[in-house]
Amino acid sequence: MAKVSHASHMMQLGDYKFSVSSAAFSKLSYATEYRWKNQDSQTEGKSPVQQFVGVGAQTITLDGTIYPQLVKDGLSQVDNMRAEAAKGKPLTLGYVKVNGKSDASVGRILGKWIIKSINEERSLFLNDGIPREIQFQMTLERYDGNTK
């Protein structure tokens, strides 16, 4: 049987913590582009020669649902995410993972990331206009920091 992590949050981006008690993501998508450049040269098949020039953009997309009446500061969770984005700087992304037999969990830092977009959809409104469900999607892009 797999070990159960007792971490207080799923993942942390800057000061914002994704957790069941705030905003939990239900889907994490990770994409990496690989860059190839066409070289103009004569080949027998008349196709251009391809040259690998490096790893391209790396993105993470988080999809989740917030039930405002069930979590602390439920209606302001997406605003809190936007506050992190508005800092206008790369943020450290990390999470807790299982590590070995004696140490149940350890933090893993995934490097610096920038928030590219945050989308929010509110639904299932009560009489006073308060939503019972908030769907969110956040797109992150790895920040390399090299300015060659």
PDB file of C-alpha atoms in Angstrom:
ATOM      1  CA  MET A   1       0.000   0.000   0.000  1.00  0.00           C
ATOM      2  CA  ALA A   2       1.264   3.492  -0.845  1.00  0.00           C
ATOM      3  CA  LYS A   3       2.248   5.842   1.948  1.00  0.00           C
ATOM      4  CA  VAL A   4      -0.093   8.671   2.832  1.00  0.00           C
ATOM      5  CA  SER A   5       1.392  12.159   2.790  1.00  0.00           C
ATOM      6  CA  HIS A   6       0.436  14.387   5.701  1.00  0.00           C
ATOM      7  CA  ALA A   7       1.510  17.615   4.024  1.00  0.00           C
ATOM      8  CA  SER A   8      -0.673  20.646   4.669  1.00  0.00           C
ATOM      9  CA  HIS A   9      -0.804  21.531   0.977  1.00  0.00           C
ATOM     10  CA  MET A  10      -0.592  19.933  -2.469  1.00  0.00           C
ATOM     11  CA  MET A  11       1.725  22.449  -4.112  1.00  0.00           C
ATOM     12  CA  GLN A  12       3.043  25.923  -3.410  1.00  0.00           C
ATOM     13  CA  LEU A  13       3.667  28.715  -5.917  1.00  0.00           C
ATOM     14  CA  GLY A  14       5.347  31.704  -4.331  1.00  0.00           C
ATOM     15  CA  ASP A  15       3.315  32.382  -1.196  1.00  0.00           C
ATOM     16  CA  TYR A  16       0.151  30.747  -2.528  1.00  0.00           C
ATOM     17  CA  LYS A  17      -0.604  27.201  -1.343  1.00  0.00           C
ATOM     18  CA  PHE A  18      -2.913  24.904  -3.286  1.00  0.00           C
ATOM     19  CA  SER A  19      -4.725  22.667  -0.813  1.00  0.00           C
ATOM     20  CA  VAL A  20      -8.020  20.977  -0.122  1.00  0.00           C
ATOM     21  CA  SER A  21      -8.727  23.702   2.458  1.00  0.00           C
ATOM     22  CA  SER A  22      -8.153  26.552  -0.059  1.00  0.00           C
ATOM     23  CA  ALA A  23      -8.073  25.704  -3.768  1.00  0.00           C
ATOM     24  CA  ALA A  24      -7.366  22.149  -4.812  1.00  0.00           C
ATOM     25  CA  PHE A  25      -6.456  21.339  -8.383  1.00  0.00           C
ATOM     26  CA  SER A  26      -7.939  18.196  -9.847  1.00  0.00           C
ATOM     27  CA  LYS A  27      -5.856  18.118 -13.007  1.00  0.00           C
ATOM     28  CA  LEU A  28      -2.226  19.012 -13.712  1.00  0.00           C
ATOM     29  CA  SER A  29      -0.997  19.061 -17.314  1.00  0.00           C
ATOM     30  CA  TYR A  30       2.706  19.371 -18.110  1.00  0.00           C
ATOM     31  CA  ALA A  31       3.933  20.200 -21.617  1.00  0.00           C
ATOM     32  CA  THR A  32       7.438  20.614 -23.025  1.00  0.00           C
ATOM     33  CA  GLU A  33       8.317  21.894 -26.486  1.00  0.00           C
ATOM     34  CA  TYR A  34      11.459  20.841 -28.334  1.00  0.00           C
ATOM     35  CA  ARG A  35      12.951  23.219 -30.853  1.00  0.00           C
ATOM     36  CA  TRP A  36      14.146  22.090 -34.281  1.00  0.00           C
ATOM     37  CA  LYS A  37      15.426  24.381 -37.024  1.00  0.00           C
ATOM     38  CA  ASN A  38      15.229  23.737 -40.744  1.00  0.00           C
ATOM     39  CA  GLN A  39      18.611  24.002 -42.441  1.00  0.00           C
ATOM     40  CA  ASP A  40      18.671  24.936 -46.111  1.00  0.00           C
ATOM     41  CA  SER A  41      20.738  22.258 -47.788  1.00  0.00           C
ATOM     42  CA  GLN A  42      20.395  19.839 -50.642  1.00  0.00           C
ATOM     43  CA  THR A  43      19.281  16.373 -49.614  1.00  0.00           C
ATOM     44  CA  GLU A  44      18.393  13.346 -51.692  1.00  0.00           C
ATOM     45  CA  GLY A  45      14.821  13.328 -50.420  1.00  0.00           C
ATOM     46  CA  LYS A  46      14.509  17.074 -51.049  1.00  0.00           C
ATOM     47  CA  SER A  47      13.381  17.574 -47.460  1.00  0.00           C
ATOM     48  CA  PRO A  48      15.176  20.166 -45.351  1.00  0.00           C
ATOM     49  CA  VAL A  49      17.728  18.950 -42.813  1.00  0.00           C
ATOM     50  CA  GLN A  50      16.515  19.328 -39.217  1.00  0.00           C
ATOM     51  CA  GLN A  51      18.834  20.428 -36.417  1.00  0.00           C
ATOM     52  CA  PHE A  52      17.912  20.201 -32.736  1.00  0.00           C
ATOM     53  CA  VAL A  53      18.497  23.579 -31.093  1.00  0.00           C
ATOM     54  CA  GLY A  54      17.267  22.897 -27.558  1.00  0.00           C
ATOM     55  CA  VAL A  55      14.386  22.546 -25.209  1.00  0.00           C
ATOM     56  CA  GLY A  56      11.624  25.098 -25.716  1.00  0.00           C
ATOM     57  CA  ALA A  57       8.850  26.364 -23.480  1.00  0.00           C
ATOM     58  CA  GLN A  58       7.747  24.249 -20.548  1.00  0.00           C
ATOM     59  CA  THR A  59       4.227  24.849 -19.259  1.00  0.00           C
ATOM     60  CA  ILE A  60       2.031  23.560 -16.465  1.00  0.00           C
ATOM     61  CA  THR A  61      -1.734  23.965 -16.501  1.00  0.00           C
ATOM     62  CA  LEU A  62      -3.681  23.495 -13.266  1.00  0.00           C
ATOM     63  CA  ASP A  63      -7.449  22.945 -13.359  1.00  0.00           C
ATOM     64  CA  GLY A  64      -9.474  22.903 -10.188  1.00  0.00           C
ATOM     65  CA  THR A  65     -12.702  23.613  -8.385  1.00  0.00           C
ATOM     66  CA  ILE A  66     -13.302  25.739  -5.315  1.00  0.00           C
ATOM     67  CA  TYR A  67     -16.429  25.314  -3.219  1.00  0.00           C
ATOM     68  CA  PRO A  68     -16.497  28.730  -1.489  1.00  0.00           C
ATOM     69  CA  GLN A  69     -18.820  27.688   1.332  1.00  0.00           C
ATOM     70  CA  LEU A  70     -16.502  24.801   2.300  1.00  0.00           C
ATOM     71  CA  VAL A  71     -13.044  26.432   2.305  1.00  0.00           C
ATOM     72  CA  LYS A  72     -11.485  29.329   4.172  1.00  0.00           C
ATOM     73  CA  ASP A  73     -11.790  32.623   2.236  1.00  0.00           C
ATOM     74  CA  GLY A  74     -13.445  30.646  -0.576  1.00  0.00           C
ATOM     75  CA  LEU A  75     -14.633  33.643  -2.588  1.00  0.00           C
ATOM     76  CA  SER A  76     -11.194  35.285  -2.532  1.00  0.00           C
ATOM     77  CA  GLN A  77      -9.019  32.267  -3.468  1.00  0.00           C
ATOM     78  CA  VAL A  78      -8.763  33.193  -7.165  1.00  0.00           C
ATOM     79  CA  ASP A  79      -8.101  36.817  -6.149  1.00  0.00           C
ATOM     80  CA  ASN A  80      -5.230  35.503  -4.006  1.00  0.00           C
ATOM     81  CA  MET A  81      -3.848  33.664  -7.068  1.00  0.00           C
ATOM     82  CA  ARG A  82      -4.109  36.877  -9.078  1.00  0.00           C
ATOM     83  CA  ALA A  83      -2.243  38.751  -6.333  1.00  0.00           C
ATOM     84  CA  GLU A  84       0.675  36.329  -6.779  1.00  0.00           C
ATOM     85  CA  ALA A  85       0.589  36.911 -10.549  1.00  0.00           C
ATOM     86  CA  ALA A  86       0.470  40.692 -10.067  1.00  0.00           C
ATOM     87  CA  LYS A  87       3.803  40.590  -8.233  1.00  0.00           C
ATOM     88  CA  GLY A  88       5.259  40.447 -11.733  1.00  0.00           C
ATOM     89  CA  LYS A  89       8.154  38.197 -10.829  1.00  0.00           C
ATOM     90  CA  PRO A  90       9.143  34.544 -11.169  1.00  0.00           C
ATOM     91  CA  LEU A  91       7.829  32.403  -8.310  1.00  0.00           C
ATOM     92  CA  THR A  92       9.261  29.242  -6.794  1.00  0.00           C
ATOM     93  CA  LEU A  93       7.111  26.161  -7.417  1.00  0.00           C
ATOM     94  CA  GLY A  94       7.388  23.185  -5.095  1.00  0.00           C
ATOM     95  CA  TYR A  95       5.490  20.238  -3.697  1.00  0.00           C
ATOM     96  CA  VAL A  96       5.826  17.391  -1.216  1.00  0.00           C
ATOM     97  CA  LYS A  97       6.597  13.874  -2.405  1.00  0.00           C
ATOM     98  CA  VAL A  98       7.150  10.466  -0.808  1.00  0.00           C
ATOM     99  CA  ASN A  99      10.850   9.741  -0.301  1.00  0.00           C
ATOM    100  CA  GLY A 100      12.136   6.400   0.943  1.00  0.00           C
ATOM    101  CA  LYS A 101      11.223   4.142   3.830  1.00  0.00           C
ATOM    102  CA  SER A 102      12.332   6.154   6.852  1.00  0.00           C
ATOM    103  CA  ASP A 103      11.428   9.655   5.607  1.00  0.00           C
ATOM    104  CA  ALA A 104       7.759   9.738   4.642  1.00  0.00           C
ATOM    105  CA  SER A 105       7.904  12.948   2.614  1.00  0.00           C
ATOM    106  CA  VAL A 106      10.276  15.651   1.440  1.00  0.00           C
ATOM    107  CA  GLY A 107       9.861  18.909  -0.449  1.00  0.00           C
ATOM    108  CA  ARG A 108      10.739  19.094  -4.123  1.00  0.00           C
ATOM    109  CA  ILE A 109      11.477  22.423  -5.779  1.00  0.00           C
ATOM    110  CA  LEU A 110      10.584  22.617  -9.475  1.00  0.00           C
ATOM    111  CA  GLY A 111      12.360  25.917 -10.063  1.00  0.00           C
ATOM    112  CA  LYS A 112      11.053  29.349 -10.976  1.00  0.00           C
ATOM    113  CA  TRP A 113       7.786  29.774 -12.886  1.00  0.00           C
ATOM    114  CA  ILE A 114       5.721  32.715 -14.072  1.00  0.00           C
ATOM    115  CA  ILE A 115       1.940  32.882 -14.115  1.00  0.00           C
ATOM    116  CA  LYS A 116       0.880  33.368 -17.736  1.00  0.00           C
ATOM    117  CA  SER A 117      -2.892  33.312 -17.212  1.00  0.00           C
ATOM    118  CA  ILE A 118      -5.679  32.691 -14.713  1.00  0.00           C
ATOM    119  CA  ASN A 119      -9.211  31.860 -15.838  1.00  0.00           C
ATOM    120  CA  GLU A 120     -12.206  31.666 -13.534  1.00  0.00           C
ATOM    121  CA  GLU A 121     -15.774  30.495 -14.038  1.00  0.00           C
ATOM    122  CA  ARG A 122     -18.413  30.890 -11.340  1.00  0.00           C
ATOM    123  CA  SER A 123     -21.639  28.851 -11.330  1.00  0.00           C
ATOM    124  CA  LEU A 124     -24.519  27.452  -9.261  1.00  0.00           C
ATOM    125  CA  PHE A 125     -25.473  30.798  -7.757  1.00  0.00           C
ATOM    126  CA  LEU A 126     -27.428  31.265  -4.540  1.00  0.00           C
ATOM    127  CA  ASN A 127     -30.211  33.876  -4.220  1.00  0.00           C
ATOM    128  CA  ASP A 128     -27.714  36.543  -3.116  1.00  0.00           C
ATOM    129  CA  GLY A 129     -25.458  35.946  -6.150  1.00  0.00           C
ATOM    130  CA  ILE A 130     -22.785  33.988  -4.320  1.00  0.00           C
ATOM    131  CA  PRO A 131     -21.540  31.025  -6.383  1.00  0.00           C
ATOM    132  CA  ARG A 132     -21.460  27.561  -4.889  1.00  0.00           C
ATOM    133  CA  GLU A 133     -18.756  26.504  -7.344  1.00  0.00           C
ATOM    134  CA  ILE A 134     -15.753  28.289  -8.847  1.00  0.00           C
ATOM    135  CA  GLN A 135     -13.787  26.555 -11.597  1.00  0.00           C
ATOM    136  CA  PHE A 136     -10.267  27.869 -12.191  1.00  0.00           C
ATOM    137  CA  GLN A 137      -7.449  27.274 -14.610  1.00  0.00           C
ATOM    138  CA  MET A 138      -3.917  28.605 -14.131  1.00  0.00           C
ATOM    139  CA  THR A 139      -1.187  28.386 -16.758  1.00  0.00           C
ATOM    140  CA  LEU A 140       2.450  28.564 -15.663  1.00  0.00           C
ATOM    141  CA  GLU A 141       5.596  28.789 -17.783  1.00  0.00           C
ATOM    142  CA  ARG A 142       9.087  27.872 -16.616  1.00  0.00           C
ATOM    143  CA  TYR A 143      11.339  30.881 -16.093  1.00  0.00           C
ATOM    144  CA  ASP A 144      14.927  30.210 -17.097  1.00  0.00           C
ATOM    145  CA  GLY A 145      16.351  33.603 -16.175  1.00  0.00           C
ATOM    146  CA  ASN A 146      19.098  33.469 -18.804  1.00  0.00           C
ATOM    147  CA  THR A 147      19.375  36.720 -20.724  1.00  0.00           C
ATOM    148  CA  LYS A 148      22.074  35.921 -23.263  1.00  0.00           C
TER     149      LYS A 148
END
